[in-house]
Tab-separated table of C-alpha atoms in Angstrom:
chain	number	residue	atom	x	y	z
A	10	UNK	CA	4.678	-30.170	-5.797
A	11	UNK	CA	2.238	-27.639	-4.382
A	12	UNK	CA	3.710	-24.201	-3.703
A	13	UNK	CA	1.837	-21.609	-1.660
A	14	UNK	CA	3.310	-18.152	-2.291
A	15	UNK	CA	2.454	-14.676	-1.072
A	16	UNK	CA	3.975	-11.205	-0.900
A	17	UNK	CA	3.298	-8.154	1.270
A	18	UNK	CA	6.401	-6.063	0.518
A	19	UNK	CA	4.466	-3.568	-1.623
A	20	UNK	CA	0.899	-2.192	-1.561
A	21	UNK	CA	-0.156	-5.437	-3.309
A	22	UNK	CA	-1.358	-8.162	-0.943
A	23	UNK	CA	-1.042	-11.165	-3.228
A	24	UNK	CA	-1.303	-14.939	-2.733
A	25	UNK	CA	-1.238	-17.893	-5.134
A	26	UNK	CA	-1.060	-21.670	-5.319
A	27	UNK	CA	1.110	-23.388	-7.953
A	28	UNK	CA	1.346	-27.115	-8.734
A	29	UNK	CA	4.738	-26.988	-10.426
A	30	UNK	CA	3.210	-26.585	-13.886
A	31	UNK	CA	0.706	-23.761	-13.548
A	32	UNK	CA	-0.991	-21.337	-11.188
A	33	UNK	CA	-4.073	-23.022	-9.729
A	34	UNK	CA	-5.484	-19.953	-7.990
A	35	UNK	CA	-4.407	-16.389	-7.304
A	36	UNK	CA	-5.722	-13.394	-5.359
A	37	UNK	CA	-4.353	-9.833	-5.361
A	38	UNK	CA	-5.622	-6.731	-3.573
A	39	UNK	CA	-3.904	-3.331	-3.721
A	40	UNK	CA	-4.118	-1.804	-0.246
A	41	UNK	CA	-1.001	-0.425	1.438
A	42	UNK	CA	-2.621	-0.210	4.894
A	43	UNK	CA	-4.303	-3.608	5.369
A	44	UNK	CA	-1.644	-6.278	4.848
A	45	UNK	CA	-2.387	-7.890	8.202
A	46	UNK	CA	-6.132	-7.980	7.575
A	47	UNK	CA	-6.038	-9.203	4.000
A	48	UNK	CA	-3.267	-11.789	3.779
A	49	UNK	CA	-4.759	-14.744	5.658
A	50	UNK	CA	-8.207	-14.418	3.996
A	51	UNK	CA	-6.410	-14.288	0.624
A	52	UNK	CA	-4.515	-17.484	1.446
A	53	UNK	CA	-7.737	-19.195	2.503
A	54	UNK	CA	-9.385	-18.085	-0.732
A	55	UNK	CA	-6.694	-19.491	-3.040
A	56	UNK	CA	-6.656	-22.797	-1.147
A	57	UNK	CA	-10.454	-22.997	-1.368
A	58	UNK	CA	-10.490	-22.107	-5.068
A	59	UNK	CA	-7.860	-24.745	-5.834
A	60	UNK	CA	-9.654	-27.368	-3.732
A	61	UNK	CA	-6.574	-27.821	-1.538
A	62	UNK	CA	-5.862	-27.826	2.179
A	63	UNK	CA	-2.881	-26.342	3.968
A	64	UNK	CA	-1.672	-29.848	4.723
A	65	UNK	CA	-1.364	-30.516	0.980
A	66	UNK	CA	1.187	-27.733	0.528
A	67	UNK	CA	4.775	-28.908	-0.028
A	68	UNK	CA	6.519	-25.506	0.081
A	69	UNK	CA	5.651	-22.044	1.375
A	70	UNK	CA	7.276	-19.025	-0.263
A	71	UNK	CA	7.111	-15.413	0.907
A	72	UNK	CA	8.342	-12.293	-0.802
A	73	UNK	CA	11.373	-11.206	1.219
A	74	UNK	CA	11.419	-7.589	0.102
A	75	UNK	CA	12.949	-5.128	0.146
A	76	UNK	CA	9.921	-3.257	1.397
A	77	UNK	CA	8.518	-1.179	4.244
A	78	UNK	CA	9.106	-2.788	7.622
A	79	UNK	CA	5.543	-3.460	8.784
A	80	UNK	CA	4.079	-4.896	5.595
A	81	UNK	CA	7.136	-7.030	4.947
A	82	UNK	CA	7.009	-8.585	8.409
A	83	UNK	CA	3.366	-9.616	7.935
A	84	UNK	CA	4.225	-11.919	5.044
A	85	UNK	CA	7.400	-13.375	6.504
A	86	UNK	CA	5.940	-14.102	9.940
A	87	UNK	CA	2.899	-15.687	8.284
A	88	UNK	CA	5.195	-17.905	6.219
A	89	UNK	CA	6.994	-19.134	9.326
A	90	UNK	CA	3.738	-19.756	11.186
A	91	UNK	CA	2.151	-21.669	8.299
A	92	UNK	CA	5.306	-23.705	7.761
A	93	UNK	CA	5.217	-24.819	11.387
A	94	UNK	CA	1.527	-25.719	11.056
A	95	UNK	CA	1.754	-27.499	7.717
A	96	UNK	CA	5.109	-29.163	8.300
A	97	UNK	CA	6.318	-27.766	4.977
A	98	UNK	CA	9.566	-25.828	4.405
A	99	UNK	CA	9.359	-22.045	4.138
A	100	UNK	CA	11.507	-19.995	1.770
A	101	UNK	CA	12.026	-16.359	0.898
A	102	UNK	CA	12.390	-14.903	-2.602
A	103	UNK	CA	13.403	-11.319	-3.336
A	104	UNK	CA	10.267	-9.366	-4.238
A	105	UNK	CA	12.153	-7.592	-7.035
A	106	UNK	CA	12.941	-11.011	-8.548
A	107	UNK	CA	9.220	-11.818	-8.708
A	108	UNK	CA	8.536	-8.543	-10.515
A	109	UNK	CA	11.392	-9.206	-12.920
A	110	UNK	CA	10.132	-12.722	-13.629
A	111	UNK	CA	6.621	-11.432	-14.329
A	112	UNK	CA	8.007	-8.785	-16.697
A	113	UNK	CA	9.407	-11.568	-18.880
A	114	UNK	CA	12.057	-9.391	-20.552
A	115	UNK	CA	15.037	-10.977	-22.282
A	116	UNK	CA	17.134	-7.785	-22.340
A	117	UNK	CA	18.821	-5.905	-19.452
A	118	UNK	CA	16.413	-3.854	-17.346
A	119	UNK	CA	15.875	-2.365	-13.882
A	120	UNK	CA	13.095	-3.136	-11.389
A	121	UNK	CA	12.100	-0.364	-8.972
A	122	UNK	CA	9.458	-0.358	-6.204
A	123	UNK	CA	8.363	2.491	-3.964
A	124	UNK	CA	10.531	2.845	-0.853
A	125	UNK	CA	8.710	5.956	0.405
A	126	UNK	CA	10.702	9.015	1.538
A	127	UNK	CA	10.985	9.881	-2.185
A	128	UNK	CA	13.230	6.846	-2.727
A	129	UNK	CA	12.986	3.518	-4.553
A	130	UNK	CA	14.129	-0.030	-3.902
A	131	UNK	CA	15.786	-1.353	-7.046
A	132	UNK	CA	17.989	-3.963	-8.685
A	133	UNK	CA	19.367	-4.518	-12.174
A	134	UNK	CA	18.673	-7.638	-14.258
A	135	UNK	CA	20.288	-9.227	-17.304
A	136	UNK	CA	16.967	-10.911	-18.121
A	137	UNK	CA	13.785	-12.009	-16.340
A	138	UNK	CA	15.586	-14.687	-14.314
A	139	UNK	CA	19.022	-13.160	-13.711
A	140	UNK	CA	19.646	-10.399	-11.168
A	141	UNK	CA	23.102	-8.830	-11.574
A	142	UNK	CA	23.138	-6.381	-8.625
A	143	UNK	CA	22.153	-6.626	-4.996
A	144	UNK	CA	18.922	-4.817	-4.004
A	145	UNK	CA	19.553	-1.172	-3.102
A	146	UNK	CA	17.658	1.931	-2.007
A	147	UNK	CA	18.313	5.275	-3.708
A	148	UNK	CA	16.664	8.395	-5.064
A	149	UNK	CA	14.970	7.830	-8.454
A	150	UNK	CA	17.483	10.100	-10.161
A	151	UNK	CA	20.274	7.728	-9.084
A	152	UNK	CA	18.892	4.719	-10.986
A	153	UNK	CA	21.160	3.377	-13.748
A	154	UNK	CA	20.732	5.342	-16.953
A	155	UNK	CA	19.647	3.559	-20.112
A	156	UNK	CA	17.881	0.229	-19.420
A	157	UNK	CA	14.082	-0.089	-19.469
A	158	UNK	CA	12.365	0.269	-16.094
A	159	UNK	CA	9.771	-2.005	-14.478
A	160	UNK	CA	7.646	-1.457	-11.388
A	161	UNK	CA	5.566	1.155	-9.577
A	162	UNK	CA	8.703	2.836	-8.230
A	163	UNK	CA	9.726	3.723	-11.763
A	164	UNK	CA	6.243	4.694	-12.895
A	165	UNK	CA	5.582	7.071	-9.993
A	166	UNK	CA	8.814	8.944	-10.770
A	167	UNK	CA	8.461	8.853	-14.565
A	168	UNK	CA	9.081	12.595	-14.762
A	169	UNK	CA	12.527	12.032	-13.238
A	170	UNK	CA	13.627	8.750	-14.828
A	171	UNK	CA	11.980	9.367	-18.217
A	172	UNK	CA	8.583	8.046	-19.211
A	173	UNK	CA	10.046	6.654	-22.437
A	174	UNK	CA	12.053	4.173	-20.333
A	175	UNK	CA	9.002	2.506	-18.759
A	176	UNK	CA	8.718	-1.020	-20.137
A	177	UNK	CA	5.316	-1.359	-21.881
A	178	UNK	CA	2.822	-3.801	-20.362
A	179	UNK	CA	5.178	-4.544	-17.446
A	180	UNK	CA	3.593	-5.105	-14.014
A	181	UNK	CA	3.706	-2.383	-11.364
A	182	UNK	CA	3.426	-4.747	-8.398
A	183	UNK	CA	4.620	-8.286	-7.734
A	184	UNK	CA	2.266	-11.153	-8.477
A	185	UNK	CA	2.147	-14.172	-6.191
A	186	UNK	CA	1.546	-16.263	-9.292
A	187	UNK	CA	4.906	-15.147	-10.691
A	188	UNK	CA	6.527	-15.582	-7.268
A	189	UNK	CA	5.188	-19.147	-7.017
A	190	UNK	CA	6.186	-19.985	-10.594
A	191	UNK	CA	9.711	-18.700	-10.027
A	192	UNK	CA	10.049	-20.641	-6.768
A	193	UNK	CA	8.654	-23.802	-8.397
A	194	UNK	CA	11.145	-23.426	-11.239
A	195	UNK	CA	14.029	-23.088	-8.804
A	196	UNK	CA	12.843	-26.062	-6.748
A	197	UNK	CA	12.462	-28.170	-9.882
A	198	UNK	CA	16.096	-27.413	-10.720
A	199	UNK	CA	17.080	-29.637	-7.802
A	200	UNK	CA	14.233	-32.095	-8.160
A	201	UNK	CA	12.500	-30.409	-5.226
A	202	UNK	CA	14.668	-32.386	-2.824
A	203	UNK	CA	16.960	-29.623	-1.643
A	204	UNK	CA	15.233	-26.258	-1.723
A	205	UNK	CA	17.930	-24.702	0.423
A	206	UNK	CA	20.329	-25.063	-2.516
A	207	UNK	CA	18.336	-22.636	-4.665
A	208	UNK	CA	16.124	-20.672	-2.241
A	209	UNK	CA	16.879	-18.749	0.938
A	210	UNK	CA	15.142	-18.915	4.300
A	211	UNK	CA	12.299	-16.416	4.834
A	212	UNK	CA	14.388	-13.546	6.174
A	213	UNK	CA	13.544	-9.920	5.409
A	214	UNK	CA	15.719	-7.848	3.097
A	215	UNK	CA	16.038	-4.614	5.058
A	216	UNK	CA	17.924	-1.775	3.404
A	217	UNK	CA	17.335	0.841	6.084
A	218	UNK	CA	16.014	1.185	9.614
A	219	UNK	CA	12.239	1.163	10.238
A	220	UNK	CA	10.423	4.472	10.643
A	221	UNK	CA	9.387	3.559	14.197
A	222	UNK	CA	11.823	4.530	16.949
A	223	UNK	CA	12.012	3.688	20.617
A	224	UNK	CA	11.142	6.750	22.691
A	225	UNK	CA	14.141	8.511	24.203
A	226	UNK	CA	14.509	9.524	27.831
A	227	UNK	CA	12.300	12.404	28.953
A	228	UNK	CA	13.798	15.820	28.656
A	229	UNK	CA	14.997	17.430	31.835
A	230	UNK	CA	12.946	20.324	33.030
A	231	UNK	CA	14.832	23.071	34.830
A	232	UNK	CA	13.384	25.868	36.866
């Protein structure tokens, strides 16, 4: 098994290669405006560092969001293009799941990422591997009260949600290493033979319309 994973649903442009037992190489850059410029060089770098070629990859996994429209599309379209080139299946994994997995908590908690517009994308987890609610978008003050919070969406609104609720040492952004490890674990559950049974296709998780709008008809000008 050789899993190539990457995520562009947050300001972190992250890529990693995993052999089913461990992360062989990983690259992460925090830059919310350069997903399209940084992703492919990051993928090339992790392949080079691991001494692997794209043709060696047996599965391609992209973070499926939720996230801002443009950045999210970069990762998912790249996954589809590389899958066609490498002849390997492409899958999508919820970005919040990757953050939860990296947090490694065994108690209930909430993952929240920045959704802009003073909102957060979030989901609730029973533990690091078990999501118990569908991803949602809300104002920070509407997050469930009580459980610890993980992710940059919680940290940036600590004054609202309560700084004491921020899980110590938890990651702010998803890691492609965690994304790859989670995907490899799910694939191994079926012997790697039927990824569709445990992973979804690389489709974006959109929770609202993109900021861009088609221009309307020109306004009429009257004398």
